[in-house]
XYZ file of C-alpha atoms in Angstrom:
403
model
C 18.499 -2.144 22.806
C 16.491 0.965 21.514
C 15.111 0.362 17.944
C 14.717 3.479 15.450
C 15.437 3.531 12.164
C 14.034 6.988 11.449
C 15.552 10.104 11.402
C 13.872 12.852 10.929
C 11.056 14.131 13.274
C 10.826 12.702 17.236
C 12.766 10.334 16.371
C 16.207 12.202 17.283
C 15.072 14.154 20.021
C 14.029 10.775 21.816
C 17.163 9.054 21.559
C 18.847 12.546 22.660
C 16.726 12.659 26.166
C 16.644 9.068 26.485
C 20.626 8.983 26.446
C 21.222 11.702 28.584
C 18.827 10.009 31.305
C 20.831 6.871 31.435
C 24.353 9.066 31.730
C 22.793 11.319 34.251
C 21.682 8.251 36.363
C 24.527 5.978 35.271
C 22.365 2.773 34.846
C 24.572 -0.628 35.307
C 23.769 -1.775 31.607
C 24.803 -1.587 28.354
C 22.660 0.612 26.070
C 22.204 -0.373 22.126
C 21.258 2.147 20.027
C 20.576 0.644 16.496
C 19.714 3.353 13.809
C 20.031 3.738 10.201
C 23.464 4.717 9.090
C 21.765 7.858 7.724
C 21.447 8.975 11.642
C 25.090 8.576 12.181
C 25.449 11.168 9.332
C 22.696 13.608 10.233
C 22.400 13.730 13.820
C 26.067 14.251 14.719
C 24.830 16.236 18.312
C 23.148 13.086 19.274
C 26.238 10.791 18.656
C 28.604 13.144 20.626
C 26.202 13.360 23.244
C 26.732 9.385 23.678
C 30.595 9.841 23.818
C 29.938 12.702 26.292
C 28.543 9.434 28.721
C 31.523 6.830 27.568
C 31.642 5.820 30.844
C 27.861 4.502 30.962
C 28.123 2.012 28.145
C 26.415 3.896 25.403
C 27.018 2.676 21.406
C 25.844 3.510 18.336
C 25.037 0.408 15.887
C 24.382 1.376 12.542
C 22.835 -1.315 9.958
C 24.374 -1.707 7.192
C 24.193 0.084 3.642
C 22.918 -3.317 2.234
C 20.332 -3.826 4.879
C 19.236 -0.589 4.350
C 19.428 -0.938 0.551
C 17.095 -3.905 0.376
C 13.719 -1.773 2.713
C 11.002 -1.184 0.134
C 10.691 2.444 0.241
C 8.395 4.572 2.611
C 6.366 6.316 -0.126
C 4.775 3.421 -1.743
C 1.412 1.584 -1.322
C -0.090 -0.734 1.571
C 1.467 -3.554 0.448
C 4.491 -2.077 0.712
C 4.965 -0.533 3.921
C 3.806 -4.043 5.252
C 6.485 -5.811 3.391
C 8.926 -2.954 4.726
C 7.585 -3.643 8.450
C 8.102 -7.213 8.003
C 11.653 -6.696 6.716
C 12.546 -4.321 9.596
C 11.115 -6.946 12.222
C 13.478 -9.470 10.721
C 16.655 -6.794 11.373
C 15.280 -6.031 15.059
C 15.298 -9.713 15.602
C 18.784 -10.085 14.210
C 20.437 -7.408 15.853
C 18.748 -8.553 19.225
C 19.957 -11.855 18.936
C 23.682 -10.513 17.775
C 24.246 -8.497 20.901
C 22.060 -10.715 23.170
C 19.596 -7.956 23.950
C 17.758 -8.546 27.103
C 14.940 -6.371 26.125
C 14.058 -3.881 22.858
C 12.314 -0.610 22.999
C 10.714 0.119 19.492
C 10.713 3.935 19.246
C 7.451 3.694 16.888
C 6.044 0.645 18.042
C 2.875 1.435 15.196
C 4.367 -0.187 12.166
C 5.046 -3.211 13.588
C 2.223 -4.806 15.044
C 1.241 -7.163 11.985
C 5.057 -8.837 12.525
C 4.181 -8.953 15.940
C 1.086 -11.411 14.921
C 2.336 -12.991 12.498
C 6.371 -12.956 12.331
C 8.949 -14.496 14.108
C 9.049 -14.410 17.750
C 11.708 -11.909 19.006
C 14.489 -13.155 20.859
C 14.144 -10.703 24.078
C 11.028 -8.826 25.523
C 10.019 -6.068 23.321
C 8.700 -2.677 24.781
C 7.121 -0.067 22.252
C 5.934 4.127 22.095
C 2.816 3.789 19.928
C 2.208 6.839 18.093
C -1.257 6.822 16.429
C -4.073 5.163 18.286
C -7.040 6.464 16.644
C -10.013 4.010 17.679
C -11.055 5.947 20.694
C -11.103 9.414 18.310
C -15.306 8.627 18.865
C -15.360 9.680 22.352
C -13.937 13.164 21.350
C -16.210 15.933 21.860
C -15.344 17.454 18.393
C -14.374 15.038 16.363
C -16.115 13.955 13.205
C -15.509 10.639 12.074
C -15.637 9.341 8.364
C -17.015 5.862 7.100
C -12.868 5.157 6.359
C -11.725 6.852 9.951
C -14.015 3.297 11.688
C -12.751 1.124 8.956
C -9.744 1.756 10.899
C -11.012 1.891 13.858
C -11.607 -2.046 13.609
C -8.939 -2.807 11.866
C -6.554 -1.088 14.788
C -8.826 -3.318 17.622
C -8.495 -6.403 15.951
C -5.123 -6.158 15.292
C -4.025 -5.100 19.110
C -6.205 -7.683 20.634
C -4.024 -10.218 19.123
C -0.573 -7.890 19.547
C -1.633 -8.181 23.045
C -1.467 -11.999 22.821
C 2.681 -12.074 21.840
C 4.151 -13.304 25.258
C 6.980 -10.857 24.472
C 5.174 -7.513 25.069
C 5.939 -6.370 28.082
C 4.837 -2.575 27.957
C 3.517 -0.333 25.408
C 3.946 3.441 26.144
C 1.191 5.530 24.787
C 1.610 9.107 23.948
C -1.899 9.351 23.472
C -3.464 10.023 27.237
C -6.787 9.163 26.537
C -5.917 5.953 24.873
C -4.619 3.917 27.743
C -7.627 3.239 29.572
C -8.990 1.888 26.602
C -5.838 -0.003 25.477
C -6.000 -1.718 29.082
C -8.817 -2.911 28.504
C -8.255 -5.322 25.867
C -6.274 -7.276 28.042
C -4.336 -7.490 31.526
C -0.806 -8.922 30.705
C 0.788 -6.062 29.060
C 1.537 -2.693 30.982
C 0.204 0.062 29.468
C 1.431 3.483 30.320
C 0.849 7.382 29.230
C 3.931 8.807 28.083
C 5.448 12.119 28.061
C 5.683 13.799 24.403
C 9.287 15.332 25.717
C 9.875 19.324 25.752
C 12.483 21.630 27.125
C 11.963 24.972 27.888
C 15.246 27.241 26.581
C 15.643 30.653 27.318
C 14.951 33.384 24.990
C 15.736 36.965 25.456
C 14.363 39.705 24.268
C 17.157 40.925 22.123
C 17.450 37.294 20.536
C 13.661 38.026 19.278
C 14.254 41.320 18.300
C 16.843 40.557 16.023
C 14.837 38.091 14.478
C 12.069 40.058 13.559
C 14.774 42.399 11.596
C 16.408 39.488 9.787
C 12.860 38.406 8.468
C 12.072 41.885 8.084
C 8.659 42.106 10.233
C 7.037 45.480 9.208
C 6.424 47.965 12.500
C 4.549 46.413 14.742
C 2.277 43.802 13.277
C 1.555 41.079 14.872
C 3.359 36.916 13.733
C 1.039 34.717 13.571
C 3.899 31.433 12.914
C 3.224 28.947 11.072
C 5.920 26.003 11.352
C 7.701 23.087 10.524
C 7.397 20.602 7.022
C 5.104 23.209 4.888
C 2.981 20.875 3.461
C -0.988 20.076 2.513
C -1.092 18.022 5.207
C -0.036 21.321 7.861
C -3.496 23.084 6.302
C -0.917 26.024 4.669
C -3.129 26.595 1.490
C -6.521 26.740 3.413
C -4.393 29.062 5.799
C -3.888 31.168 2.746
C -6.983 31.267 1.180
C -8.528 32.558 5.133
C -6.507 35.563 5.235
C -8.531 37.124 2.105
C -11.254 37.020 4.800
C -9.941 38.819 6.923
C -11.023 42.582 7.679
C -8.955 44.773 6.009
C -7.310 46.292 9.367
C -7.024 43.186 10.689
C -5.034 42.103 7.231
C -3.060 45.227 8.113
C -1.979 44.377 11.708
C -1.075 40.627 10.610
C 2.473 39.290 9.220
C 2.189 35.263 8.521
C 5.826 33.455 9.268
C 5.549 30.461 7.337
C 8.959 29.189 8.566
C 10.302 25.274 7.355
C 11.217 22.923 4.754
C 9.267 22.181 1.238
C 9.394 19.381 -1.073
C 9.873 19.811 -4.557
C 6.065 18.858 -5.070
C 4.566 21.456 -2.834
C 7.657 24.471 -3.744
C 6.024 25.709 -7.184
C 2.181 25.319 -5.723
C 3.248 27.153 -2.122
C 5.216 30.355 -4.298
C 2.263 30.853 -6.112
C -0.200 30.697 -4.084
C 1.518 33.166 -1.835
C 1.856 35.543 -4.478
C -1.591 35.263 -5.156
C -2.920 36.004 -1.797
C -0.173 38.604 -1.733
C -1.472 40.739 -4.572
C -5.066 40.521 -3.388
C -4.751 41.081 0.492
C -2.651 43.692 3.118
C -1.326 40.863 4.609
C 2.330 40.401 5.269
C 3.858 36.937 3.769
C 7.387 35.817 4.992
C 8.587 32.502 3.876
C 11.815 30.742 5.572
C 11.497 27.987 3.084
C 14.792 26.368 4.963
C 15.434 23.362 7.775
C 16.069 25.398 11.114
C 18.467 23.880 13.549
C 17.049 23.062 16.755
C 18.511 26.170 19.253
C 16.562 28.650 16.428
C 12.977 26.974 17.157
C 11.971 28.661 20.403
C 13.226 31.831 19.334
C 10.419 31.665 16.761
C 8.200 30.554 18.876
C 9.254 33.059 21.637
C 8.479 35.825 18.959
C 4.818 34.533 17.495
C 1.527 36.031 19.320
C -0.121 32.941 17.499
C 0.919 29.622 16.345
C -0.619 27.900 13.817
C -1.872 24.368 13.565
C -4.775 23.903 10.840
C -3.605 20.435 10.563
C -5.861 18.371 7.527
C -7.374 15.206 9.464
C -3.931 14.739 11.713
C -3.720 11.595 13.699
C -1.407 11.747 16.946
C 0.319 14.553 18.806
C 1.787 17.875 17.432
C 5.144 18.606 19.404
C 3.824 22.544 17.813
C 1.536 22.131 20.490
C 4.363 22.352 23.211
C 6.359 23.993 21.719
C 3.829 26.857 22.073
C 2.605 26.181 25.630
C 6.772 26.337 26.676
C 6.715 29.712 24.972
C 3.126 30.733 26.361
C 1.749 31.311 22.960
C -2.356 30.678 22.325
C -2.747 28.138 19.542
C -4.907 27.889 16.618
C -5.197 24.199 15.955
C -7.534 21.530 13.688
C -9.951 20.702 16.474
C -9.663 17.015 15.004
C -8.586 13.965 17.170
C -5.713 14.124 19.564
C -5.022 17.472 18.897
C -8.584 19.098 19.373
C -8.743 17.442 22.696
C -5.532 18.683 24.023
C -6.428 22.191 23.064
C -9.824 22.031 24.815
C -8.712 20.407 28.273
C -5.547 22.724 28.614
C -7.255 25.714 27.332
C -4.229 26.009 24.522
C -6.346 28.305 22.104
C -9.180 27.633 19.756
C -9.912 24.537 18.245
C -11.912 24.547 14.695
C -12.317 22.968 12.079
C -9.497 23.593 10.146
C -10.692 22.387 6.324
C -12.762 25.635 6.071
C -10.969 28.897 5.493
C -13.696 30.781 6.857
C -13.239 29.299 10.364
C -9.682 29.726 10.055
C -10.989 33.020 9.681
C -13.029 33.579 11.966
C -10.696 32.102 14.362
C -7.647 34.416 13.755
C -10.078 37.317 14.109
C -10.764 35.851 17.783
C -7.036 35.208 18.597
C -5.732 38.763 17.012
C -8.556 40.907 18.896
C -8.743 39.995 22.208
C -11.289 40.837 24.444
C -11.676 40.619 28.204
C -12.776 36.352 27.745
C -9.420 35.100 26.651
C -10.057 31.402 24.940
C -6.535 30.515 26.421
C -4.945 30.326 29.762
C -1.322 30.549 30.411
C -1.588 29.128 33.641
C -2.944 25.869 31.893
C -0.108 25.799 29.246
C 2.574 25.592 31.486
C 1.034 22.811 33.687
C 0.283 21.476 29.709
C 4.516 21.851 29.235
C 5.348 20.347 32.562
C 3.565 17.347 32.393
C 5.396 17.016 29.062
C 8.928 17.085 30.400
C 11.969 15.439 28.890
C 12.636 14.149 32.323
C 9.450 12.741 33.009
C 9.502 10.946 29.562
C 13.070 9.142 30.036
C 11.641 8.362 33.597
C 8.798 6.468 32.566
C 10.289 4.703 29.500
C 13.390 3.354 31.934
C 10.804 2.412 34.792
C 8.700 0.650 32.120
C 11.597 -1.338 30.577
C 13.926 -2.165 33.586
């Protein structure tokens, strides 16, 4: 049984690689896929991709509107989301016990690792991805910890030494690299493995990018610097903004921003005028694609940026912007914060700064628009970065973990 009651994000894309895997390889089991019914309505692709494999034993099992109904919502306080956890812990253990599950893989094993302590005992294994390990983040070269950052720090090592202790755990995937030494050393029951943050390369042409630059309407020749995905605080857009006033001028003449994804109602009024403001004051060239972009559009995007953004604000975990722009070969300008940072400096991605100062966002778009003969990227190390990343490789090791 694979666990997910998310929708939006990884989530989909997972269950999309993992289920072509098992069809491709025709595994002798039954595979139960239990999601919120809100995934039946949105992710239509991934649901015809299970009928595609009929013959491998593939369903769908939606909770119900009630069950949903009664989850204390996501946005709330502490208290909260632990009640929520607890709640969806129950519903993994009833569904497991309903269709006599011989094991569970949690998609985003991090929520539930209090319920783990402290809840029920499941009635199979369980098998999780954890998302979010941050209490290794000191041995990063770059990264600045505050006092909260080790307040969690503890609180995540005393709460997986005793996770560790739940005789159902069998393996906990890790798409933090770096992490699983670390993680296997708290104990020596559990397997712990790296996994694969999945990407697939698709093929752009030329013309396809062409024609994208006229429907955005790209002036001449300047050069995209892309900025994508849920354009929010947390992405680092406004102290993206506020760094392009210091810019030299024929820089701010050479560069057209694509800020290309979805905005919430909180962040729509803010985001228009603050644009407008750096607008009026710089040479800069502002498009916004304030719209959800279907998932054959995003490497044309990529495909046609010289530089992708990724100021992220204090991000913990992976980026999939990160692979997305080694697949397409394009240098990076990331936070150089946790995860992230790291990844940048061991695969040579781009430049890493620190992305809660304008002025190094700056200084750093100078470096990646004017590029001299020391390149602080290396395409060569991007596409080892993109194959080690695989979809393949990720269904591979989550199958051979769980079987």
């Amino acid at each position: 049984m694979l666990f997910d009651l998310s929708i939006n994000g990884h989530h989909p894309i997972y269950i999309q690689h993992l289920i072509q895997w098992w069809g491709k390889h025709q595994l002798p089991f039954d595979l139960d896929i239990v999601v919120s019914p809100r995934f039946i309505q949105h992710h239509t692709d991934v649901i015809d991709l299970a009928t595609k494999y009929n013959h491998c034993s593939i369903q769908f099992i939606p909770i119900s509107e009630q069950e949903e109904n009664e989850f204390k919502p996501h946005n709330l306080g502490p208290l909260q989301r632990m009640q929520r956890s607890f709640q969806e812990w129950n519903l993994l253990c009833r569904y497991a016990e309903k269709f006599k599950s011989d094991h569970c893989l949690i998609l985003y094993f991090d929520p539930y690792q209090l319920p783990l302590i402290l809840a029920e005992r499941s009635p199979c294994p369980i098998s999780g991805i954890y998302f979010r390990p941050t209490f290794h983040y000191q041995n990063f070269t770059q990264c600045r910890l505050t006092r909260r950052d080790r307040i969690q720090q503890v609180r995540e090592k005393l709460l997986l030494r005793q996770v560790f202790r739940n005789p159902q755990l069998k393996t906990l995937f890790s798409l933090d690299p770096f992490a699983v030494k670390y993680l296997q050393k708290f104990q020596k029951k559990v397997q712990v493995l790296p996994l694969a943050d999945p990407i697939v390369e698709a093929l752009v042409s030329s013309k396809q990018i062409l024609q994208l630059r006229e429907r955005l309407g790209v002036e001449g020749n300047r050069q995209i610097a892309l900025l994508f995905g849920a354009l929010t605080g947390r992405k680092g857009i406004y102290e993206t903004l506020d760094a392009l006033l210091d810019l030299p001028s024929q820089l701010q003449s050479s560069l057209c921003i694509v800020l290309a994804g979805q905005v919430n109602l909180q962040d729509h009024k803010r985001l228009v005028a603050k644009i407008a403001e750096i607008h009026s004051a710089s040479a800069v060239q502002i498009i916004s694609q304030f719209e959800f972009l279907i998932e054959s559009e995003v490497p044309v995007y990529f495909q046609m940026a010289d530089i992708v953004l990724a100021p992220y604000q204090h991000h913990v975990g992976m980026s999939g912007i990160l692979l997305q722009a080694a697949v397409a070969g394009k240098p990076v300008l990331s936070s150089n914060f946790g995860l992230m940072g790291e990844m940048v400096k061991k695969y040579r991605l781009g430049l890493a700064i620190d992305s809660s100062k304008p002025s190094e966002i700056a200084t750093g778009l100078s470096s990646l628009l004017v590029r001299n003969n020391a390149k602080p990227f290396d395409v060569v190390q991007m596409k080892i970065f993109a194959q080690e990343n695989s979809a393949d490789k990720f269904a591979r090791v989550i199958f051979d973990g769980v079987l």
